[in-house]
Short mmCIF file of C-alpha atoms in Angstrom, two decimals:
data_model
loop_
_atom_site.label_atom_id
_atom_site.label_comp_id
_atom_site.label_asym_id
_atom_site.label_seq_id
_atom_site.Cartn_x
_atom_site.Cartn_y
_atom_site.Cartn_z
CA UNK T 1 -11.80 -100.74 -56.63
CA UNK T 2 -14.43 -98.82 -53.78
CA UNK T 3 -15.67 -96.11 -55.21
CA UNK T 4 -16.09 -94.28 -58.77
CA UNK T 5 -13.92 -91.06 -58.65
CA UNK T 6 -16.36 -88.16 -58.96
CA UNK T 7 -14.92 -86.79 -62.32
CA UNK T 8 -15.79 -90.23 -63.46
CA UNK T 9 -19.27 -90.69 -62.28
CA UNK T 10 -22.51 -90.11 -65.17
CA UNK T 11 -24.00 -86.77 -64.20
CA UNK T 12 -26.85 -85.33 -65.38
CA UNK T 13 -26.17 -82.35 -67.77
CA UNK T 14 -28.81 -79.59 -66.51
CA UNK T 15 -30.14 -77.13 -69.22
CA UNK T 16 -31.38 -74.01 -68.88
CA UNK T 17 -34.69 -72.80 -69.83
CA UNK T 18 -35.12 -68.89 -69.10
CA UNK T 19 -37.89 -66.98 -71.10
CA UNK T 20 -35.16 -63.40 -72.21
CA UNK T 21 -37.79 -60.69 -71.17
CA UNK T 22 -37.55 -58.37 -74.03
CA UNK T 23 -40.28 -55.10 -73.06
CA UNK T 24 -38.99 -53.55 -75.71
CA UNK T 25 -41.05 -55.54 -77.99
CA UNK T 26 -43.96 -57.67 -75.81
CA UNK T 27 -44.78 -54.73 -74.01
CA UNK T 28 -44.95 -52.54 -76.45
CA UNK T 29 -46.85 -54.75 -79.00
CA UNK T 30 -49.33 -55.14 -75.72
CA UNK T 31 -50.27 -51.19 -75.68
CA UNK T 32 -50.71 -51.03 -79.69
CA UNK T 33 -52.87 -53.90 -79.06
CA UNK T 34 -54.91 -52.35 -76.42
CA UNK T 35 -55.55 -49.77 -79.29
CA UNK T 36 -57.39 -52.07 -81.15
CA UNK T 37 -60.14 -52.15 -78.82
CA UNK T 38 -61.28 -48.25 -79.51
CA UNK T 39 -63.98 -47.43 -81.49
CA UNK T 40 -61.95 -46.79 -84.30
CA UNK T 41 -59.74 -50.03 -83.42
CA UNK T 42 -59.36 -51.38 -86.88
CA UNK T 43 -57.93 -48.41 -88.24
CA UNK T 44 -54.82 -48.71 -85.58
CA UNK T 45 -55.42 -52.28 -86.67
CA UNK T 46 -54.88 -51.91 -90.22
CA UNK T 47 -51.88 -49.30 -89.29
CA UNK T 48 -50.18 -51.91 -87.46
CA UNK T 49 -50.71 -55.40 -90.52
CA UNK T 50 -50.12 -52.69 -93.80
CA UNK T 51 -46.72 -51.97 -91.82
CA UNK T 52 -45.89 -55.39 -90.52
CA UNK T 53 -46.19 -56.82 -93.92
CA UNK T 54 -43.73 -53.43 -95.33
CA UNK T 55 -41.73 -54.26 -92.78
CA UNK T 56 -41.53 -57.89 -94.29
CA UNK T 57 -40.97 -56.89 -98.02
CA UNK T 58 -37.89 -54.84 -97.04
CA UNK T 59 -38.87 -51.29 -96.28
CA UNK T 60 -37.85 -49.30 -93.77
CA UNK T 61 -41.55 -48.93 -92.10
CA UNK T 62 -42.61 -47.26 -88.84
CA UNK T 63 -45.86 -46.62 -86.83
CA UNK T 64 -45.88 -42.90 -85.57
CA UNK T 65 -48.33 -43.78 -82.44
CA UNK T 66 -48.97 -40.01 -82.51
CA UNK T 67 -52.19 -38.49 -82.34
CA UNK T 68 -50.87 -35.09 -83.67
CA UNK T 69 -54.10 -32.89 -85.77
CA UNK T 70 -53.83 -34.24 -89.53
CA UNK T 71 -50.31 -35.82 -89.03
CA UNK T 72 -49.14 -39.29 -90.64
CA UNK T 73 -50.01 -42.62 -88.78
CA UNK T 74 -46.71 -43.88 -90.27
CA UNK T 75 -44.08 -43.47 -92.53
CA UNK T 76 -42.87 -45.60 -95.06
CA UNK T 77 -39.30 -45.27 -96.72
CA UNK T 78 -39.76 -41.58 -95.66
CA UNK T 79 -43.00 -41.21 -97.07
CA UNK T 80 -45.94 -40.06 -94.68
CA UNK T 81 -49.12 -42.16 -94.94
CA UNK T 82 -52.13 -41.29 -93.88
CA UNK T 83 -54.30 -45.07 -93.43
CA UNK T 84 -57.75 -44.51 -94.16
CA UNK T 85 -59.96 -47.55 -93.80
CA UNK T 86 -63.65 -46.89 -93.46
CA UNK T 87 -66.90 -49.02 -94.32
CA UNK T 88 -66.21 -47.75 -98.22
CA UNK T 89 -64.53 -45.57 -100.35
CA UNK T 90 -66.99 -42.79 -99.87
CA UNK T 91 -66.49 -42.43 -96.15
CA UNK T 92 -62.80 -42.47 -97.03
CA UNK T 93 -62.63 -39.78 -98.94
CA UNK T 94 -65.13 -37.63 -97.11
CA UNK T 95 -63.03 -37.97 -94.01
CA UNK T 96 -59.83 -36.20 -96.35
CA UNK T 97 -61.77 -32.95 -96.29
CA UNK T 98 -62.57 -30.45 -93.85
CA UNK T 99 -65.14 -27.71 -95.28
CA UNK T 100 -63.60 -28.52 -98.56
CA UNK T 101 -59.97 -28.51 -98.12
CA UNK T 102 -58.09 -31.69 -98.26
CA UNK T 103 -56.35 -31.81 -95.03
CA UNK T 104 -53.20 -34.09 -95.74
CA UNK T 105 -51.07 -32.14 -97.97
CA UNK T 106 -47.67 -34.75 -98.84
CA UNK T 107 -49.31 -37.39 -97.34
CA UNK T 108 -50.02 -40.71 -99.51
CA UNK T 109 -53.54 -42.17 -98.62
CA UNK T 110 -53.96 -45.67 -97.52
CA UNK T 111 -56.85 -47.18 -98.57
CA UNK T 112 -58.48 -50.61 -98.39
CA UNK T 113 -57.50 -52.86 -101.85
CA UNK T 114 -60.87 -53.22 -102.32
CA UNK T 115 -61.87 -49.58 -102.44
CA UNK T 116 -58.60 -48.53 -104.54
CA UNK T 117 -60.25 -47.69 -107.40
CA UNK T 118 -63.37 -46.16 -106.15
CA UNK T 119 -61.42 -43.25 -104.02
CA UNK T 120 -58.75 -42.58 -107.15
CA UNK T 121 -62.41 -41.89 -109.42
CA UNK T 122 -63.71 -40.00 -106.21
CA UNK T 123 -60.45 -37.90 -105.37
CA UNK T 124 -60.24 -37.04 -110.05
CA UNK T 125 -64.03 -35.87 -109.22
CA UNK T 126 -63.54 -33.77 -106.81
CA UNK T 127 -60.38 -32.22 -109.02
CA UNK T 128 -58.11 -33.38 -106.37
CA UNK T 129 -54.88 -34.57 -109.19
CA UNK T 130 -51.62 -34.17 -106.41
CA UNK T 131 -53.34 -36.80 -103.44
CA UNK T 132 -51.20 -39.98 -103.88
CA UNK T 133 -53.70 -43.12 -103.00
CA UNK T 134 -51.89 -45.70 -101.51
CA UNK T 135 -53.19 -49.36 -102.03
CA UNK T 136 -53.25 -51.08 -98.57
CA UNK T 137 -51.84 -54.76 -98.41
CA UNK T 138 -55.22 -55.98 -96.20
CA UNK T 139 -58.76 -55.56 -97.00
CA UNK T 140 -61.22 -53.55 -94.48
CA UNK T 141 -62.88 -57.27 -93.26
CA UNK T 142 -59.39 -58.59 -92.45
CA UNK T 143 -58.29 -55.76 -90.48
CA UNK T 144 -61.87 -55.39 -88.75
CA UNK T 145 -61.16 -59.15 -87.67
CA UNK T 146 -57.36 -58.74 -86.70
CA UNK T 147 -58.90 -55.87 -84.25
CA UNK T 148 -61.16 -58.44 -82.72
CA UNK T 149 -60.63 -61.29 -79.92
CA UNK T 150 -60.47 -64.84 -81.31
CA UNK T 151 -60.51 -64.05 -84.56
CA UNK T 152 -58.63 -66.01 -87.61
CA UNK T 153 -57.28 -63.30 -88.84
CA UNK T 154 -56.06 -61.55 -85.42
CA UNK T 155 -53.99 -65.45 -84.83
CA UNK T 156 -52.54 -65.18 -87.45
CA UNK T 157 -51.36 -61.25 -87.05
CA UNK T 158 -50.40 -62.64 -83.34
CA UNK T 159 -48.23 -65.74 -84.96
CA UNK T 160 -46.73 -63.63 -87.27
CA UNK T 161 -45.29 -60.61 -84.36
CA UNK T 162 -45.09 -63.71 -82.11
CA UNK T 163 -42.33 -65.06 -84.83
CA UNK T 164 -40.62 -62.10 -84.66
CA UNK T 165 -40.42 -61.80 -80.90
CA UNK T 166 -39.23 -65.66 -80.83
CA UNK T 167 -36.43 -64.93 -83.12
CA UNK T 168 -34.38 -62.79 -81.46
CA UNK T 169 -35.21 -64.72 -77.99
CA UNK T 170 -33.97 -67.59 -79.95
CA UNK T 171 -30.54 -66.65 -80.76
CA UNK T 172 -30.21 -65.08 -77.10
CA UNK T 173 -31.58 -68.24 -75.73
CA UNK T 174 -29.03 -70.25 -77.63
CA UNK T 175 -26.09 -68.10 -76.41
CA UNK T 176 -26.76 -68.46 -72.73
CA UNK T 177 -27.70 -72.26 -72.84
CA UNK T 178 -24.75 -73.04 -74.91
CA UNK T 179 -22.55 -71.36 -71.88
CA UNK T 180 -24.89 -73.03 -69.11
CA UNK T 181 -23.69 -76.43 -70.81
CA UNK T 182 -20.63 -75.48 -70.40
CA UNK T 183 -20.20 -74.41 -67.02
CA UNK T 184 -22.01 -77.65 -65.90
CA UNK T 185 -19.37 -79.39 -66.77
CA UNK T 186 -20.88 -80.88 -70.73
CA UNK T 187 -19.05 -81.43 -73.90
CA UNK T 188 -19.08 -78.87 -76.98
CA UNK T 189 -21.49 -81.35 -78.48
CA UNK T 190 -24.02 -81.50 -75.15
CA UNK T 191 -23.56 -77.82 -76.08
CA UNK T 192 -24.66 -77.59 -79.02
CA UNK T 193 -27.62 -79.76 -78.47
CA UNK T 194 -29.38 -78.06 -75.55
CA UNK T 195 -28.79 -75.05 -77.19
CA UNK T 196 -30.37 -76.09 -80.61
CA UNK T 197 -33.37 -77.63 -78.24
CA UNK T 198 -33.72 -75.45 -75.23
CA UNK T 199 -33.58 -72.30 -77.82
CA UNK T 200 -36.07 -73.80 -80.15
CA UNK T 201 -38.47 -74.98 -77.12
CA UNK T 202 -38.06 -71.00 -75.94
CA UNK T 203 -39.07 -70.19 -79.19
CA UNK T 204 -42.28 -71.75 -79.36
CA UNK T 205 -43.16 -70.70 -75.86
CA UNK T 206 -42.47 -67.12 -76.75
CA UNK T 207 -44.55 -67.02 -80.11
CA UNK T 208 -47.83 -69.13 -77.94
CA UNK T 209 -47.54 -67.00 -74.84
CA UNK T 210 -47.27 -63.71 -77.10
CA UNK T 211 -50.54 -65.31 -78.96
CA UNK T 212 -51.73 -65.79 -75.51
CA UNK T 213 -50.96 -62.09 -73.85
CA UNK T 214 -52.17 -60.15 -77.25
CA UNK T 215 -55.97 -62.19 -77.33
CA UNK T 216 -56.10 -61.19 -73.91
CA UNK T 217 -54.94 -57.59 -74.64
CA UNK T 218 -58.27 -57.56 -77.24
CA UNK T 219 -60.58 -59.17 -74.23
CA UNK T 220 -63.37 -57.77 -71.96
CA UNK T 221 -60.63 -59.09 -69.12
CA UNK T 222 -57.54 -56.13 -70.48
CA UNK T 223 -58.58 -53.97 -67.71
CA UNK T 224 -57.93 -56.50 -64.85
CA UNK T 225 -55.64 -55.65 -62.18
CA UNK T 226 -54.66 -52.60 -63.95
CA UNK T 227 -55.02 -50.49 -60.78
CA UNK T 228 -53.14 -52.91 -58.80
CA UNK T 229 -49.95 -52.99 -61.12
CA UNK T 230 -50.48 -48.95 -61.16
CA UNK T 231 -50.32 -49.21 -57.19
CA UNK T 232 -47.24 -51.75 -56.92
CA UNK T 233 -45.12 -49.68 -59.56
CA UNK T 234 -45.62 -46.34 -57.66
CA UNK T 235 -44.62 -48.16 -54.80
CA UNK T 236 -41.09 -49.13 -56.21
CA UNK T 237 -40.63 -46.31 -58.84
CA UNK T 238 -39.89 -42.79 -58.62
CA UNK T 239 -41.83 -40.36 -61.51
CA UNK T 240 -38.38 -40.44 -62.99
CA UNK T 241 -38.01 -43.81 -63.49
CA UNK T 242 -41.35 -43.86 -64.48
CA UNK T 243 -40.51 -41.46 -67.48
CA UNK T 244 -37.72 -43.19 -68.45
CA UNK T 245 -39.03 -46.58 -68.86
CA UNK T 246 -41.71 -44.93 -70.52
CA UNK T 247 -40.16 -42.75 -73.05
CA UNK T 248 -37.88 -45.59 -73.93
CA UNK T 249 -40.17 -47.17 -76.02
CA UNK T 250 -41.30 -44.68 -77.84
CA UNK T 251 -40.59 -43.71 -81.30
CA UNK T 252 -37.74 -41.46 -82.47
CA UNK T 253 -39.31 -37.78 -82.61
CA UNK T 254 -42.27 -38.64 -80.66
CA UNK T 255 -43.15 -36.55 -78.12
CA UNK T 256 -42.03 -37.82 -74.40
CA UNK T 257 -44.49 -38.42 -71.29
CA UNK T 258 -44.52 -37.41 -68.35
CA UNK T 259 -46.17 -38.27 -65.04
CA UNK T 260 -49.68 -39.52 -64.74
CA UNK T 261 -49.33 -40.28 -68.68
CA UNK T 262 -46.06 -41.98 -68.03
CA UNK T 263 -47.48 -43.92 -65.23
CA UNK T 264 -50.40 -45.34 -67.12
CA UNK T 265 -47.99 -46.21 -69.82
CA UNK T 266 -45.61 -48.14 -67.85
CA UNK T 267 -48.43 -50.26 -66.13
CA UNK T 268 -49.62 -51.28 -69.58
CA UNK T 269 -46.44 -52.66 -70.29
CA UNK T 270 -45.34 -54.40 -67.50
CA UNK T 271 -48.73 -55.95 -66.97
CA UNK T 272 -48.71 -57.27 -70.48
CA UNK T 273 -45.13 -58.54 -69.99
CA UNK T 274 -46.90 -60.41 -66.65
CA UNK T 275 -49.10 -61.79 -69.14
CA UNK T 276 -46.94 -62.74 -71.03
CA UNK T 277 -44.72 -64.13 -68.54
CA UNK T 278 -47.89 -66.08 -67.60
CA UNK T 279 -48.34 -67.66 -70.63
CA UNK T 280 -44.67 -69.02 -70.74
CA UNK T 281 -45.67 -70.37 -66.95
CA UNK T 282 -48.68 -72.46 -67.78
CA UNK T 283 -46.99 -73.89 -70.99
CA UNK T 284 -44.10 -75.08 -68.93
CA UNK T 285 -46.96 -76.19 -66.09
CA UNK T 286 -48.97 -77.81 -68.91
CA UNK T 287 -46.33 -79.22 -70.49
CA UNK T 288 -45.19 -81.05 -66.64
CA UNK T 289 -48.70 -82.16 -66.26
CA UNK T 290 -48.86 -84.03 -68.88
CA UNK T 291 -45.23 -85.76 -68.57
CA UNK T 292 -46.97 -86.71 -64.83
CA UNK T 293 -49.75 -88.65 -66.27
CA UNK T 294 -47.25 -90.53 -68.56
CA UNK T 295 -45.01 -91.33 -65.56
CA UNK T 296 -42.06 -88.81 -67.03
CA UNK T 297 -41.79 -87.00 -63.99
CA UNK T 298 -43.31 -86.95 -60.45
CA UNK T 299 -45.59 -85.15 -58.78
CA UNK T 300 -42.77 -83.92 -57.05
CA UNK T 301 -40.67 -83.33 -59.78
CA UNK T 302 -43.82 -81.45 -61.26
CA UNK T 303 -43.96 -78.95 -58.19
CA UNK T 304 -40.20 -78.43 -57.78
CA UNK T 305 -40.44 -77.35 -61.84
CA UNK T 306 -43.28 -75.28 -60.92
CA UNK T 307 -41.51 -73.28 -58.17
CA UNK T 308 -38.34 -72.78 -60.03
CA UNK T 309 -40.18 -71.43 -63.44
CA UNK T 310 -42.24 -69.10 -61.10
CA UNK T 311 -39.46 -67.67 -59.52
CA UNK T 312 -38.11 -67.05 -63.20
CA UNK T 313 -40.58 -65.43 -64.41
CA UNK T 314 -41.23 -63.11 -61.11
CA UNK T 315 -37.60 -62.46 -61.15
CA UNK T 316 -36.93 -61.83 -64.16
CA UNK T 317 -40.34 -59.43 -65.08
CA UNK T 318 -38.98 -57.82 -62.09
CA UNK T 319 -35.18 -56.81 -62.95
CA UNK T 320 -36.25 -56.28 -66.71
CA UNK T 321 -38.40 -53.72 -65.27
CA UNK T 322 -35.57 -52.10 -62.91
CA UNK T 323 -33.04 -52.82 -65.66
CA UNK T 324 -34.86 -50.70 -68.66
CA UNK T 325 -35.36 -48.22 -66.02
CA UNK T 326 -31.43 -47.80 -65.58
CA UNK T 327 -30.40 -48.60 -69.05
CA UNK T 328 -33.39 -48.42 -71.62
CA UNK T 329 -34.45 -51.01 -73.51
CA UNK T 330 -30.88 -52.76 -73.09
CA UNK T 331 -30.85 -52.80 -69.73
CA UNK T 332 -34.37 -54.23 -69.51
CA UNK T 333 -33.72 -57.30 -71.57
CA UNK T 334 -30.13 -57.95 -70.10
CA UNK T 335 -32.10 -57.19 -66.43
CA UNK T 336 -34.31 -59.88 -67.36
CA UNK T 337 -32.11 -62.62 -68.35
CA UNK T 338 -29.67 -61.92 -65.90
CA UNK T 339 -32.69 -61.88 -63.14
CA UNK T 340 -34.54 -65.05 -64.37
CA UNK T 341 -31.47 -66.59 -64.23
CA UNK T 342 -30.65 -66.01 -60.93
CA UNK T 343 -33.51 -66.46 -59.28
CA UNK T 344 -34.25 -69.61 -60.90
CA UNK T 345 -31.03 -70.69 -59.68
CA UNK T 346 -31.72 -69.41 -56.30
CA UNK T 347 -35.00 -71.20 -55.56
CA UNK T 348 -33.95 -74.30 -57.08
CA UNK T 349 -31.29 -74.02 -55.02
CA UNK T 350 -33.21 -74.16 -51.97
CA UNK T 351 -35.15 -77.10 -53.65
CA UNK T 352 -32.60 -78.91 -54.19
CA UNK T 353 -31.79 -78.76 -50.28
CA UNK T 354 -35.30 -80.46 -49.77
CA UNK T 355 -35.52 -83.23 -52.81
CA UNK T 356 -33.55 -84.09 -55.65
CA UNK T 357 -34.47 -83.80 -59.23
CA UNK T 358 -35.77 -87.13 -60.78
CA UNK T 359 -33.12 -87.34 -63.10
CA UNK T 360 -30.48 -86.94 -60.60
CA UNK T 361 -31.74 -90.17 -58.59
CA UNK T 362 -31.60 -92.02 -61.59
CA UNK T 363 -28.23 -90.80 -62.63
CA UNK T 364 -27.63 -91.56 -58.88
CA UNK T 365 -28.88 -95.49 -59.36
CA UNK T 366 -26.81 -95.70 -62.35
CA UNK T 367 -23.53 -94.96 -60.49
CA UNK T 368 -24.46 -97.28 -58.27
CA UNK T 369 -25.20 -100.46 -60.20
CA UNK T 370 -21.95 -99.53 -62.47
CA UNK T 371 -19.76 -99.53 -58.60
CA UNK T 372 -21.96 -103.31 -58.37
CA UNK T 373 -21.48 -104.50 -61.28
CA UNK T 374 -17.73 -103.80 -61.37
CA UNK T 375 -16.56 -104.85 -58.07
CA UNK T 376 -19.66 -108.16 -57.80
CA UNK T 377 -19.10 -109.35 -61.03
CA UNK T 378 -17.01 -108.42 -64.06
CA UNK T 379 -13.44 -106.79 -62.18
CA UNK T 380 -12.61 -105.22 -65.63
CA UNK T 381 -8.94 -103.44 -65.56
CA UNK T 382 -8.87 -99.92 -65.06
CA UNK T 383 -8.39 -99.36 -68.66
CA UNK T 384 -11.16 -101.35 -69.68
CA UNK T 385 -13.25 -99.96 -67.07
CA UNK T 386 -12.53 -96.34 -68.13
CA UNK T 387 -13.45 -97.24 -71.59
CA UNK T 388 -16.76 -98.36 -69.92
CA UNK T 389 -17.07 -95.55 -68.64
CA UNK T 390 -16.78 -93.36 -71.38
CA UNK T 391 -19.32 -95.09 -73.81
CA UNK T 392 -21.97 -95.65 -70.87
CA UNK T 393 -21.55 -91.47 -70.18
CA UNK T 394 -21.33 -90.71 -74.56
CA UNK T 395 -25.14 -92.44 -74.47
CA UNK T 396 -26.70 -90.98 -71.65
CA UNK T 397 -29.27 -88.55 -71.73
CA UNK T 398 -32.40 -87.22 -70.59
CA UNK T 399 -34.33 -89.47 -73.02
CA UNK T 400 -32.46 -92.48 -71.15
CA UNK T 401 -32.75 -91.80 -67.58
CA UNK T 402 -36.78 -90.72 -68.54
CA UNK T 403 -37.54 -93.61 -70.13
CA UNK T 404 -35.44 -95.44 -66.49
CA UNK T 405 -37.84 -93.29 -64.29
CA UNK T 406 -40.90 -94.79 -66.28
CA UNK T 407 -39.50 -98.28 -66.04
CA UNK T 408 -41.54 -100.30 -63.11
CA UNK T 409 -38.54 -101.59 -61.49
CA UNK T 410 -34.95 -98.89 -61.77
CA UNK T 411 -32.34 -100.98 -60.70
CA UNK T 412 -33.40 -103.83 -62.95
CA UNK T 413 -33.72 -101.21 -65.92
CA UNK T 414 -30.02 -100.26 -65.19
CA UNK T 415 -28.29 -103.11 -64.81
CA UNK T 416 -29.69 -104.40 -68.13
CA UNK T 417 -28.64 -101.52 -70.06
CA UNK T 418 -25.06 -101.67 -68.41
CA UNK T 419 -24.49 -105.14 -68.67
CA UNK T 420 -24.29 -105.33 -72.56
CA UNK T 421 -21.30 -102.70 -72.25
CA UNK T 422 -19.43 -104.15 -69.30
CA UNK T 423 -20.05 -108.00 -71.52
CA UNK T 424 -18.60 -106.18 -74.38
CA UNK T 425 -15.51 -105.17 -72.63
CA UNK T 426 -14.96 -109.28 -71.82
CA UNK T 427 -15.13 -109.94 -75.67
CA UNK T 428 -12.72 -107.43 -77.02
CA UNK T 429 -10.58 -108.73 -74.50
CA UNK T 430 -7.68 -110.60 -76.42
CA UNK T 431 -7.86 -114.54 -76.70
CA UNK T 432 -5.36 -116.44 -74.86
CA UNK T 433 -4.39 -120.21 -76.22
CA UNK T 434 -2.96 -121.67 -72.87
CA UNK T 435 -1.88 -125.23 -74.34
CA UNK T 436 0.04 -123.20 -76.96
CA UNK T 437 1.44 -120.79 -74.51
CA UNK T 438 2.65 -123.49 -71.96
CA UNK T 439 3.92 -125.66 -74.87
CA UNK T 440 6.24 -122.66 -76.49
CA UNK T 441 7.49 -121.66 -72.69
CA UNK T 442 8.44 -125.23 -72.24
CA UNK T 443 10.29 -125.34 -75.83
CA UNK T 444 12.17 -121.85 -74.93
CA UNK T 445 13.19 -123.16 -71.52
CA UNK T 446 14.97 -126.11 -73.47
#
């Protein structure tokens, strides 16, 4: 047996790790968080936080994000709500009146829970009986801290909203990872395992990167590169595409925006997604750096992974933007995923021509050792050899190959691991009793 057929070779089944781009959520959250930096940013934070709690309770809740004079801030189950988060109950009540007249007819007044009783008393004192006071879910102090950079409350809020995005990414990533593994010749068991592993990793990356981008939006660096982002977009998008993009993410019934307003909105959203993508890239690279220091991958593999991930991030973001301009949020999601896959594949294809992956090299060492053991030491029958190969294939995974890579003598490591399978094949052979067989032969002949 001069060689092992390709179909019998040990192969490392590669997995797909392209984070799906969801501009509808990521970019929108970034734009909403930018409002936290305004003078009354804690009011916007209160709207978003109370709305999030209502949604988790199962209510149909939406923040309107419209600056309509005396209009509602949000709607929950069809009820219009005016959120008033002020430093004390007296100020909250005062802001509900102008020239002695109540400004928010038909709306519930939402106030911090610790101010609720006092607000009710002050409304009754004014003789207003038809106003409905609503107790908010978060306190005034919590709302203030949610709007700030680096606070526990703000980080907690970002983690919760990040989980919302991460769950969406989990399902999409699992589907594509399953398919990608199948296309690469993986078994159903490998497909399921890789799908769960990859989607879990991407879920975590999405949550952490979301927190990173939202904290960035609150920081003094949030204005960084805004004009540069706008300049680039103006060169590649038409005015109509800006408008289509911007209005794709506005709530139903909201006033549409055009011209400079649409361009500014899109620039903020795209920059937010770029920050989000950068966060994922940092996480991916950071994990690879740790792997290099632990000897699990080489510096060469680190460089390959970085450029492959960078290509995926850039291609995914560009296609997400164009996809949104063509077909709205759905087009953006599909464009982001497909663009990321194609870009990652193209970049990796080029890099593979330069140098193979670490794990592919380990798989090649295994194949060479299998051939050597079969030809020079064991000479198994074809049936025995096929059984050995099947057993080896079922045990070879990423962890096995990484442990092999870490070994100081990879050839010897592979040989030692493989010999056990060959020796077991010899032990499983039927025992031949030579003397008994010969005696039986001559008796039969006689």
